[in-house]
Each structure stands twice: as C-alpha cells, then as structure tokens.
PDB file of C-alpha atoms and ligand atoms in Angstrom:
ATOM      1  CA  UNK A   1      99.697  92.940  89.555  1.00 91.00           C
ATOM      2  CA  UNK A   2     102.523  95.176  91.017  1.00 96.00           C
ATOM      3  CA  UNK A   3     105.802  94.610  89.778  1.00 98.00           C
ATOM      4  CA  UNK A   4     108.381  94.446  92.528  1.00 98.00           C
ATOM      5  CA  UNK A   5     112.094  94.537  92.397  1.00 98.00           C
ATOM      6  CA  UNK A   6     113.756  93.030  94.635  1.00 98.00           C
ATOM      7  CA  UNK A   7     117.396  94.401  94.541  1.00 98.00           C
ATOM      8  CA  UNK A   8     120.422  92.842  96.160  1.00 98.00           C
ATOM      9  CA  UNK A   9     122.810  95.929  96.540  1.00 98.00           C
ATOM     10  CA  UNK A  10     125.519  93.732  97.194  1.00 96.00           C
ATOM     11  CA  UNK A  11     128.607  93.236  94.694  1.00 97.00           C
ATOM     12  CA  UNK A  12     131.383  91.050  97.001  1.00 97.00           C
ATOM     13  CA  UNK A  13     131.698  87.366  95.366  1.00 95.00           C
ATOM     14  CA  UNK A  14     131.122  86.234  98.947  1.00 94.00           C
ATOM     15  CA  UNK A  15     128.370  88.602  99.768  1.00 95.00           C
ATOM     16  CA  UNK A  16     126.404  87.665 102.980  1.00 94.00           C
ATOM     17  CA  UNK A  17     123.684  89.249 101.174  1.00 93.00           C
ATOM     18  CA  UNK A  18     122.258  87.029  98.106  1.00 94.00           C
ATOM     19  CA  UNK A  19     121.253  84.717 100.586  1.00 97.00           C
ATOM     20  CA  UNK A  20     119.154  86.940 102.729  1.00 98.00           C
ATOM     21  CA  UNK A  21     118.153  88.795  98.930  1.00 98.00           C
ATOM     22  CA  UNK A  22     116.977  85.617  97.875  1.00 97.00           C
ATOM     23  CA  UNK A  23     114.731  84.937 101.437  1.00 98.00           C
ATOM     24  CA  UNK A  24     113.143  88.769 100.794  1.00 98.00           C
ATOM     25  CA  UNK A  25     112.380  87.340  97.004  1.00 98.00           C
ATOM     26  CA  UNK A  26     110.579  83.752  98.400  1.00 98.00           C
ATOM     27  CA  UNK A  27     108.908  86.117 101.472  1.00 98.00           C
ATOM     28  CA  UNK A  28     107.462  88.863  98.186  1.00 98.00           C
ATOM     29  CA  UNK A  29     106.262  85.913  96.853  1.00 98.00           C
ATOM     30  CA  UNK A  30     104.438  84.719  99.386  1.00 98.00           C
ATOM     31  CA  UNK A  31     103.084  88.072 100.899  1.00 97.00           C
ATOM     32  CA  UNK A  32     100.716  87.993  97.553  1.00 95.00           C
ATOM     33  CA  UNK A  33     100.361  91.089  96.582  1.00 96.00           C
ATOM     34  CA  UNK A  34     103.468  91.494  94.054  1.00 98.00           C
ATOM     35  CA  UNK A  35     104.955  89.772  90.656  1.00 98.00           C
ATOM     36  CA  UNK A  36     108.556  89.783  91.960  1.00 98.00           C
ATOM     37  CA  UNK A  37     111.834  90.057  90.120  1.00 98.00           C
ATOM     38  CA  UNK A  38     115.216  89.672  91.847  1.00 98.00           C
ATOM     39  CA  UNK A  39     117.930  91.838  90.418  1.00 98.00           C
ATOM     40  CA  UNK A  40     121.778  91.275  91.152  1.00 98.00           C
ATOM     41  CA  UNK A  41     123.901  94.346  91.707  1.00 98.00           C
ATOM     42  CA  UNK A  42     126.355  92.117  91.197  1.00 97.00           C
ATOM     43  CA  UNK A  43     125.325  90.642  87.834  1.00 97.00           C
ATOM     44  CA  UNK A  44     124.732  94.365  86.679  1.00 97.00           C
ATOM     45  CA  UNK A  45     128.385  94.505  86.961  1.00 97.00           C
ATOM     46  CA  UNK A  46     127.293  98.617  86.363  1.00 98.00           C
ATOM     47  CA  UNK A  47     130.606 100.760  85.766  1.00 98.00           C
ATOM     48  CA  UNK A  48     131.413 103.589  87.744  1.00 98.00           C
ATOM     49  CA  UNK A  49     129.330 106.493  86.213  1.00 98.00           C
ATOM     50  CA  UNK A  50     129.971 106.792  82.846  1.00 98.00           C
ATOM     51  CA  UNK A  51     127.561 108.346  81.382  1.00 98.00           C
ATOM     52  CA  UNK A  52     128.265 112.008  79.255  1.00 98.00           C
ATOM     53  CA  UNK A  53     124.791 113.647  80.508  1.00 98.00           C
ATOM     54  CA  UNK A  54     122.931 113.954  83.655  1.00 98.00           C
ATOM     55  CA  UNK A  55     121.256 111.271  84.402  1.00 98.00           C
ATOM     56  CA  UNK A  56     117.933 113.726  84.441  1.00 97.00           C
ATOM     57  CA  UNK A  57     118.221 114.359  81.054  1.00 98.00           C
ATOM     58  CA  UNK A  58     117.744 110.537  80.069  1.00 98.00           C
ATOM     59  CA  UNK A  59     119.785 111.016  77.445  1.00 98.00           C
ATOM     60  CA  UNK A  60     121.767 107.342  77.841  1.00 98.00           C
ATOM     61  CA  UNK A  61     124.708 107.308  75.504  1.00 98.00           C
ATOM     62  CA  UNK A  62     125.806 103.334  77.137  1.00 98.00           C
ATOM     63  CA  UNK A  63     124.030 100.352  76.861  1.00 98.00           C
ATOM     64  CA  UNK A  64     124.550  99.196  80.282  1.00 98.00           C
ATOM     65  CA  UNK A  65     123.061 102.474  81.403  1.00 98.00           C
ATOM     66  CA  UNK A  66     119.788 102.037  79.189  1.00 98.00           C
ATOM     67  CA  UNK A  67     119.516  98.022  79.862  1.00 98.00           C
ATOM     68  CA  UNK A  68     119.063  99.409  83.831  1.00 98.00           C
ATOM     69  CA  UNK A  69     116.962 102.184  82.548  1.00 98.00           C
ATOM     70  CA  UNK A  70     114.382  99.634  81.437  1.00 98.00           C
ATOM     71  CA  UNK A  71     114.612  97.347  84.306  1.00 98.00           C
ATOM     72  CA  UNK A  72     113.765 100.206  86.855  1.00 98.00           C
ATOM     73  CA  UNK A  73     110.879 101.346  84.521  1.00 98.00           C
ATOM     74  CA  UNK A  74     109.635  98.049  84.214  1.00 98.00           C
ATOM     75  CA  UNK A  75     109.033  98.268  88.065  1.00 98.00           C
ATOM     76  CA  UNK A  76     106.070 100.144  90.282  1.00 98.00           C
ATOM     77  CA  UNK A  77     108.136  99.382  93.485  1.00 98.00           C
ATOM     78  CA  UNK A  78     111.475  98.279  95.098  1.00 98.00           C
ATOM     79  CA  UNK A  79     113.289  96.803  97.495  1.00 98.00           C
ATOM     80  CA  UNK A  80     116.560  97.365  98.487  1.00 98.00           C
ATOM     81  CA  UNK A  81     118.779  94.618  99.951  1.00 98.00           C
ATOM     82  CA  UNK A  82     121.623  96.357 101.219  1.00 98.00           C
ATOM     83  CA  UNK A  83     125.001  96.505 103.007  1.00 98.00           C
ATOM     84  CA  UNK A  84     126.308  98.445 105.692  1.00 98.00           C
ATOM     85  CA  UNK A  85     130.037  99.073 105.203  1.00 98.00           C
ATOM     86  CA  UNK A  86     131.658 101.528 107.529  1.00 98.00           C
ATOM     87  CA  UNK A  87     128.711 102.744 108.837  1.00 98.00           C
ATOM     88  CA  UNK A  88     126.813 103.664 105.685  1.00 98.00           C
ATOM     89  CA  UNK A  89     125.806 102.203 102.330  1.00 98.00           C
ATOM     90  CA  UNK A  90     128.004 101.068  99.951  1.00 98.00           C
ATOM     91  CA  UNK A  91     130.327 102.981  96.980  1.00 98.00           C
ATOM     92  CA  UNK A  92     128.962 100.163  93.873  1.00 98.00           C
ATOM     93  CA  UNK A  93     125.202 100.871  95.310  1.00 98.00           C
ATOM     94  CA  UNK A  94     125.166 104.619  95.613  1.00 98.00           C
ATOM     95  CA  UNK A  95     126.708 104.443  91.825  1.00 98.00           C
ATOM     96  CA  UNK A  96     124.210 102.242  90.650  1.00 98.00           C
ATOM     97  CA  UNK A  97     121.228 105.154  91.906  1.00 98.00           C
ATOM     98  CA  UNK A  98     122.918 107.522  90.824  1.00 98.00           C
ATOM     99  CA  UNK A  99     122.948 106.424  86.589  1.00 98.00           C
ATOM    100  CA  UNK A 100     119.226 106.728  86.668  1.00 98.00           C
ATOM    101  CA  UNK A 101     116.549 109.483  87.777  1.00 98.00           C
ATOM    102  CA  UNK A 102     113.144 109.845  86.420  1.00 98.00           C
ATOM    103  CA  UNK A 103     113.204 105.882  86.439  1.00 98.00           C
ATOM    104  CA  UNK A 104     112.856 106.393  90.346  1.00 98.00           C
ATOM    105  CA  UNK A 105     111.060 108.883  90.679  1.00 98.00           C
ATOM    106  CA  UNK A 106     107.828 108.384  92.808  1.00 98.00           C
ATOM    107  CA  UNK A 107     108.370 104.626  93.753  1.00 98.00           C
ATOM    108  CA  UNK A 108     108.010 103.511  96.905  1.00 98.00           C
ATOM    109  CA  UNK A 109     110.580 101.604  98.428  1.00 98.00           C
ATOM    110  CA  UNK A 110     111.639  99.284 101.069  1.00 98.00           C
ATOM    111  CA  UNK A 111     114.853  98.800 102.607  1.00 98.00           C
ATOM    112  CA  UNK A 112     116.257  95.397 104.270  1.00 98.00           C
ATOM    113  CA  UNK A 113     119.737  96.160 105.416  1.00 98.00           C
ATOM    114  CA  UNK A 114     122.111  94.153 107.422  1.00 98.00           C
ATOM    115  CA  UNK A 115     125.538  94.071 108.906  1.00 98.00           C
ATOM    116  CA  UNK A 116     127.562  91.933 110.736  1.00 98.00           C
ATOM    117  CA  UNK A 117     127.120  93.940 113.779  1.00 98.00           C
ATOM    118  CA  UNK A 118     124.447  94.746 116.314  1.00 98.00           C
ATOM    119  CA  UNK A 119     122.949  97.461 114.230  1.00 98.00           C
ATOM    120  CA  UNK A 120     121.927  95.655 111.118  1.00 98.00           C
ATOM    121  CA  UNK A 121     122.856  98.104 109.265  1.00 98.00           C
ATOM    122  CA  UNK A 122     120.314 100.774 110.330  1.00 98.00           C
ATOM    123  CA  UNK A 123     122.493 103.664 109.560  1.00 98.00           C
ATOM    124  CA  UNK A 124     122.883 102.634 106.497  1.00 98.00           C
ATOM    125  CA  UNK A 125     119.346 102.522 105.847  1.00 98.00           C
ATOM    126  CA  UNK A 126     119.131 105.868 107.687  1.00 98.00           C
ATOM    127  CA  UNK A 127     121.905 107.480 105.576  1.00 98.00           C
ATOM    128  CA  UNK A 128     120.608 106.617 102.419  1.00 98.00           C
ATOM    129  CA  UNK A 129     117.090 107.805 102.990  1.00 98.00           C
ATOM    130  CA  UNK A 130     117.535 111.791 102.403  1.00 98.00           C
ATOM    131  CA  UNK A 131     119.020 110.271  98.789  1.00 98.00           C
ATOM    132  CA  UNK A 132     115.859 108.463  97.894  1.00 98.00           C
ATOM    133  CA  UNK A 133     113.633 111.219  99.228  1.00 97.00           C
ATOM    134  CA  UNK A 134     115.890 113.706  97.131  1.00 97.00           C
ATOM    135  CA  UNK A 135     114.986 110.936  94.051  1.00 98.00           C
ATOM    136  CA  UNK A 136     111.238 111.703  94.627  1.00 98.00           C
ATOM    137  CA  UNK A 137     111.318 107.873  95.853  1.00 98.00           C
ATOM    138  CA  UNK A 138     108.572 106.895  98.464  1.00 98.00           C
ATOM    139  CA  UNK A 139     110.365 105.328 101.434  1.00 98.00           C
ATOM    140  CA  UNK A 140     108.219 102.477 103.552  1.00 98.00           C
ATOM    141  CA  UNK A 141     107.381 103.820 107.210  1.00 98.00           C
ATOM    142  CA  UNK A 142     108.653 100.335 108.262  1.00 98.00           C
ATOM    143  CA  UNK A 143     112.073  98.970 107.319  1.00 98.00           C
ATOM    144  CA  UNK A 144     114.058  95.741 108.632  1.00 98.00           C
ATOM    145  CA  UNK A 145     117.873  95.496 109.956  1.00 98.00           C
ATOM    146  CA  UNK A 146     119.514  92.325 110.487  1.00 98.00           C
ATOM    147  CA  UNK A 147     122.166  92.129 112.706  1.00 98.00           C
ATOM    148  CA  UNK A 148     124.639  88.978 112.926  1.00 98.00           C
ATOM    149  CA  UNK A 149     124.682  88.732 109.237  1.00 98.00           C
ATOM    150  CA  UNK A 150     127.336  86.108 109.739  1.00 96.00           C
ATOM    151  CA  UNK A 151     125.903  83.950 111.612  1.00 97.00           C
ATOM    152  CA  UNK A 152     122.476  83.689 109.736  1.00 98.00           C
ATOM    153  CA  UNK A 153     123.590  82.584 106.457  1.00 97.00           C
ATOM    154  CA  UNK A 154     125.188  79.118 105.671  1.00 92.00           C
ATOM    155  CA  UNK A 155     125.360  75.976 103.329  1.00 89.00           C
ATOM    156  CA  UNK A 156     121.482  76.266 104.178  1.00 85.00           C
ATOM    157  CA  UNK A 157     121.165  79.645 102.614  1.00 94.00           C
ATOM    158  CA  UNK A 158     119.588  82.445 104.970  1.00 98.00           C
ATOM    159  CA  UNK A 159     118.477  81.326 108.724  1.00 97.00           C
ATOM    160  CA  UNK A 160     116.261  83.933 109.128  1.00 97.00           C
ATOM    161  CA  UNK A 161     115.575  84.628 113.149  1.00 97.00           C
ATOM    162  CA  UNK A 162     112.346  84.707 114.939  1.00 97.00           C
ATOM    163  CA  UNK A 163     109.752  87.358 113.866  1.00 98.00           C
ATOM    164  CA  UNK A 164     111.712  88.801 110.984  1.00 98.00           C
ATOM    165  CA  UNK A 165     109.493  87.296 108.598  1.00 98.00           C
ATOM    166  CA  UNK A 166     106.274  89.274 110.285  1.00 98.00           C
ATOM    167  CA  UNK A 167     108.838  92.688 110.357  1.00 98.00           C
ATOM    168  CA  UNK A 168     109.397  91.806 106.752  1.00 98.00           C
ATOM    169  CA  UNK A 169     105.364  91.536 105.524  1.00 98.00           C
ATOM    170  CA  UNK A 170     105.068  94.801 107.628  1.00 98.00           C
ATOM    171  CA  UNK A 171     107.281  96.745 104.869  1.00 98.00           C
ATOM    172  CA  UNK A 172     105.755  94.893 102.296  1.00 98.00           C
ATOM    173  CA  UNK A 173     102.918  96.154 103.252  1.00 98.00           C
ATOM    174  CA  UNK A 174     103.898  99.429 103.355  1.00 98.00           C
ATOM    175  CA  UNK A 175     105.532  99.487  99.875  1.00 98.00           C
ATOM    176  CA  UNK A 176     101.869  97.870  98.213  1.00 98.00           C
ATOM    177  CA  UNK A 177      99.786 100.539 100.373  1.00 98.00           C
ATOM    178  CA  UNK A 178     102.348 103.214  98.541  1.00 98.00           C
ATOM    179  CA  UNK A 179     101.617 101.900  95.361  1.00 97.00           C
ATOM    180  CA  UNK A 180      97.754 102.196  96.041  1.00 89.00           C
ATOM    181  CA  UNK A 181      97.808 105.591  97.208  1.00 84.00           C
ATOM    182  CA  UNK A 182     100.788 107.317  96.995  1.00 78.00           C
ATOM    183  CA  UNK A 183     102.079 109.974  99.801  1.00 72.00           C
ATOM    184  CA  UNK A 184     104.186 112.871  98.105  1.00 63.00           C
ATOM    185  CA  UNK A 185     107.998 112.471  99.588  1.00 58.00           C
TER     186      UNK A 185
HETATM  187  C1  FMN B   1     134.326  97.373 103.636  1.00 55.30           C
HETATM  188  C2  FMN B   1     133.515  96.768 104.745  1.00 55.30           C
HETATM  189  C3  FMN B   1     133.159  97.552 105.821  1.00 55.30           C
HETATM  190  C4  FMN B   1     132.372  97.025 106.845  1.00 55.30           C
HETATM  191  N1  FMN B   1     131.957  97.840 107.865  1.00 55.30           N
HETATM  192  C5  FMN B   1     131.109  97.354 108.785  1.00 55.30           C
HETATM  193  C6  FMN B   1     130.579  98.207 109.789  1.00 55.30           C
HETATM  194  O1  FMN B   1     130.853  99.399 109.866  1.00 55.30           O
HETATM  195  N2  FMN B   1     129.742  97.675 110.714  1.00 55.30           N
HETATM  196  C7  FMN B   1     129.396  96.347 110.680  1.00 55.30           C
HETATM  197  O2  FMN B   1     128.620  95.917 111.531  1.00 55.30           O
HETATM  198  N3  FMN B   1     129.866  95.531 109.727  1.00 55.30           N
HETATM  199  C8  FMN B   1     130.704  96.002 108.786  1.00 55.30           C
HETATM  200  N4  FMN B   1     131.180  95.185 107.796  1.00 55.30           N
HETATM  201  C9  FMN B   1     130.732  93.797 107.774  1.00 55.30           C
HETATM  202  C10 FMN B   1     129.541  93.677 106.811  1.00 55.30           C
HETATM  203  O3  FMN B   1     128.389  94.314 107.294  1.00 55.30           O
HETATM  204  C11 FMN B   1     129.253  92.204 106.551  1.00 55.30           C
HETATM  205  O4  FMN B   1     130.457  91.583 106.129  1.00 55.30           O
HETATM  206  C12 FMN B   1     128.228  92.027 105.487  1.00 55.30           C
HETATM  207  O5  FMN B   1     128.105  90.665 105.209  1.00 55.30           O
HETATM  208  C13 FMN B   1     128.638  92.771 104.234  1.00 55.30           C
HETATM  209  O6  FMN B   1     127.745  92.549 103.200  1.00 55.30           O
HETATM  210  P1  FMN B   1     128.161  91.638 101.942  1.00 55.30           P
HETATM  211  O7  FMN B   1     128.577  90.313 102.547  1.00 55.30           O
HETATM  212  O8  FMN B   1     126.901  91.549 101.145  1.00 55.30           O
HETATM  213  O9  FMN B   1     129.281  92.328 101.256  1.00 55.30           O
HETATM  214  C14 FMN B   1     131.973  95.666 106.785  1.00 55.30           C
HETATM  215  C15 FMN B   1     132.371  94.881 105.701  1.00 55.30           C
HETATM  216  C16 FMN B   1     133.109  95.418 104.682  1.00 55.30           C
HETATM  217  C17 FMN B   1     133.480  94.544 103.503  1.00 55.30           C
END
C-alpha cells in the first residue's frame, strides 16, 4: 500500500495546525488508498541547517539529519500541513526541506495550508511550489486553503467547514494518481 506522510509544518506550542494535521491524518485514513504516518515538525525539533555537505551529496554527518533522511525515504508521497506567516511559508519548514534532497525527489505532494485570514494561506502554498518543483517533487493539481484558522479549531479539535472534506479527497486523489503514474515536474 502507499505510504503517506502526513506532515504538520507547524513548530508554535500553540499551533492552530496539529489539529487540522491530525483531521488530514483521520481523512488519509479514510480515503483508502494510503498507510498513513503523521510526522510533527515540531517533534523533529530539526536544527537550523547544520549539516557540513550539501544536502545532494547525502553525505549526513548528524543524526537528526539521517533519522529525517529515513523517514522521507520510508515514504512514496506527502502531505504538507502548513502555515502561512507573513504571506509565505514558514522559516522552521523551509529549513526542514532544505536538510534533505534525493529523499524528495520525484514524490508527489499535497499541500493543505491555512491562515487566520481570508486566504488560507494560498500564497503560501503558491510560494513554496517553484521549491518543490526545483526538488523534482510532484505537486497535486488540487490543493486546499483554510481560511479562519482560528475559529475552526477548539477544545473539540478541528471543526472542519462544509465541503472541505470532498476538496480534501480531491488532492488525495491527486497525490495516489501521482504515485500510479507519475508526471515529470
Ligand atoms: C509570525 C506570524 C505571521 C503571520 N502572518 C499572517 C499573515 O500574513 N496572514 C494571515 O492570514 N495570518 C497570519 N498569521 C496568523 C497565522 O496564519 C495563524 O496564527 C495560524 O494559526 C498560524 O499557524 P500555527 O498556529 O500552526 O503557527 C501569522 C502568524 C504568525 C505567528
């Protein structure tokens, strides 16, 4: 079965985000078509790039850096979970691509951002895809953007709104159709 990562880009304690990561993981579930794995940016707790050699050698001299190594590899797709600060994606998730290469190299990917403005984070999304094309990553034609972050998540977890569960299985279905057949970047 394919292995999905689900990956909550988020790092803030009080990130708006591990509740909505943690919806995406139950809705992956669900869709069928994926073993899923939920992976915590913040848990990571990655340092700022540390490592001696470019990251396309994959020549790791840290542990930290190899432990993420393997976790990526272990995966034949992803999903990003991410925040929009100031317009764009966030310093701790850019870092966090950036220590790997090869590992991402030809994976599709779906991206579920969200902000607590109108945009949901769509430029976020939008800014970050000429990075994961650059990767050789395989973005989903469909994405989602959740606006309001603050007032969908609670004591109850994630209220997600009306239809965003169909947008959601759209870019899952995306991301398993990429695994299938693969479209070059
Ligand atoms: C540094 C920072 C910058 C932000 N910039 C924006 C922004 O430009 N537009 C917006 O709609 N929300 C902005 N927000 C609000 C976040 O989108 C919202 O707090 C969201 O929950 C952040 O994700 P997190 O809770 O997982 O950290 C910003 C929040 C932070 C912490």
């Amino acid at each position: 079965m394919t292995r999905l990562l689900v990956i909550s880009a988020a790092t803030r304690p009080t990130s708006s985000g591990r509740p909505v990561a943690e919806w995406v993981v139950g809705q992956a579930r669900d869709h069928g078509a994926f073993e899923v794995a939920p992976v915590d940016l913040a848990e990571l707790a990655l340092p700022f790039l540390d490592e001696p050699e470019y990251a396309s050698t994959g020549n790791y001299a840290h542990q930290h850096t190899r432990d993420w190594s393997a976790l990526v590899d272990s995966a034949d797709a992803v999903v990003f979970v991410l925040p929009m600060y100031n317009g764009g994606f966030t310093a701790p998730f850019k870092n966090a691509v950036d220590f790997l290469y090869r590992e991402w190299q030809g994976k599709p990917v779906g991206l579920v951002s969200y902000s607590a403005g109108g945009t949901g984070g769509a430029p976020a999304a939008r800014m970050l895809l000429p990075v994961l094309t650059q990767l050789g990553m395989l973005p989903a034609e469909r994405s989602v953007a959740i606006a309001g972050i603050n007032g969908l998540v609670g004591d109850g977890g994630f209220n997600a709104p009306e239809g965003l569960a169909a947008e959601l299985a759209g870019v899952l279905d995306d991301v398993a159709a990429l695994v299938k057949e693969p479209v070059a970047a």
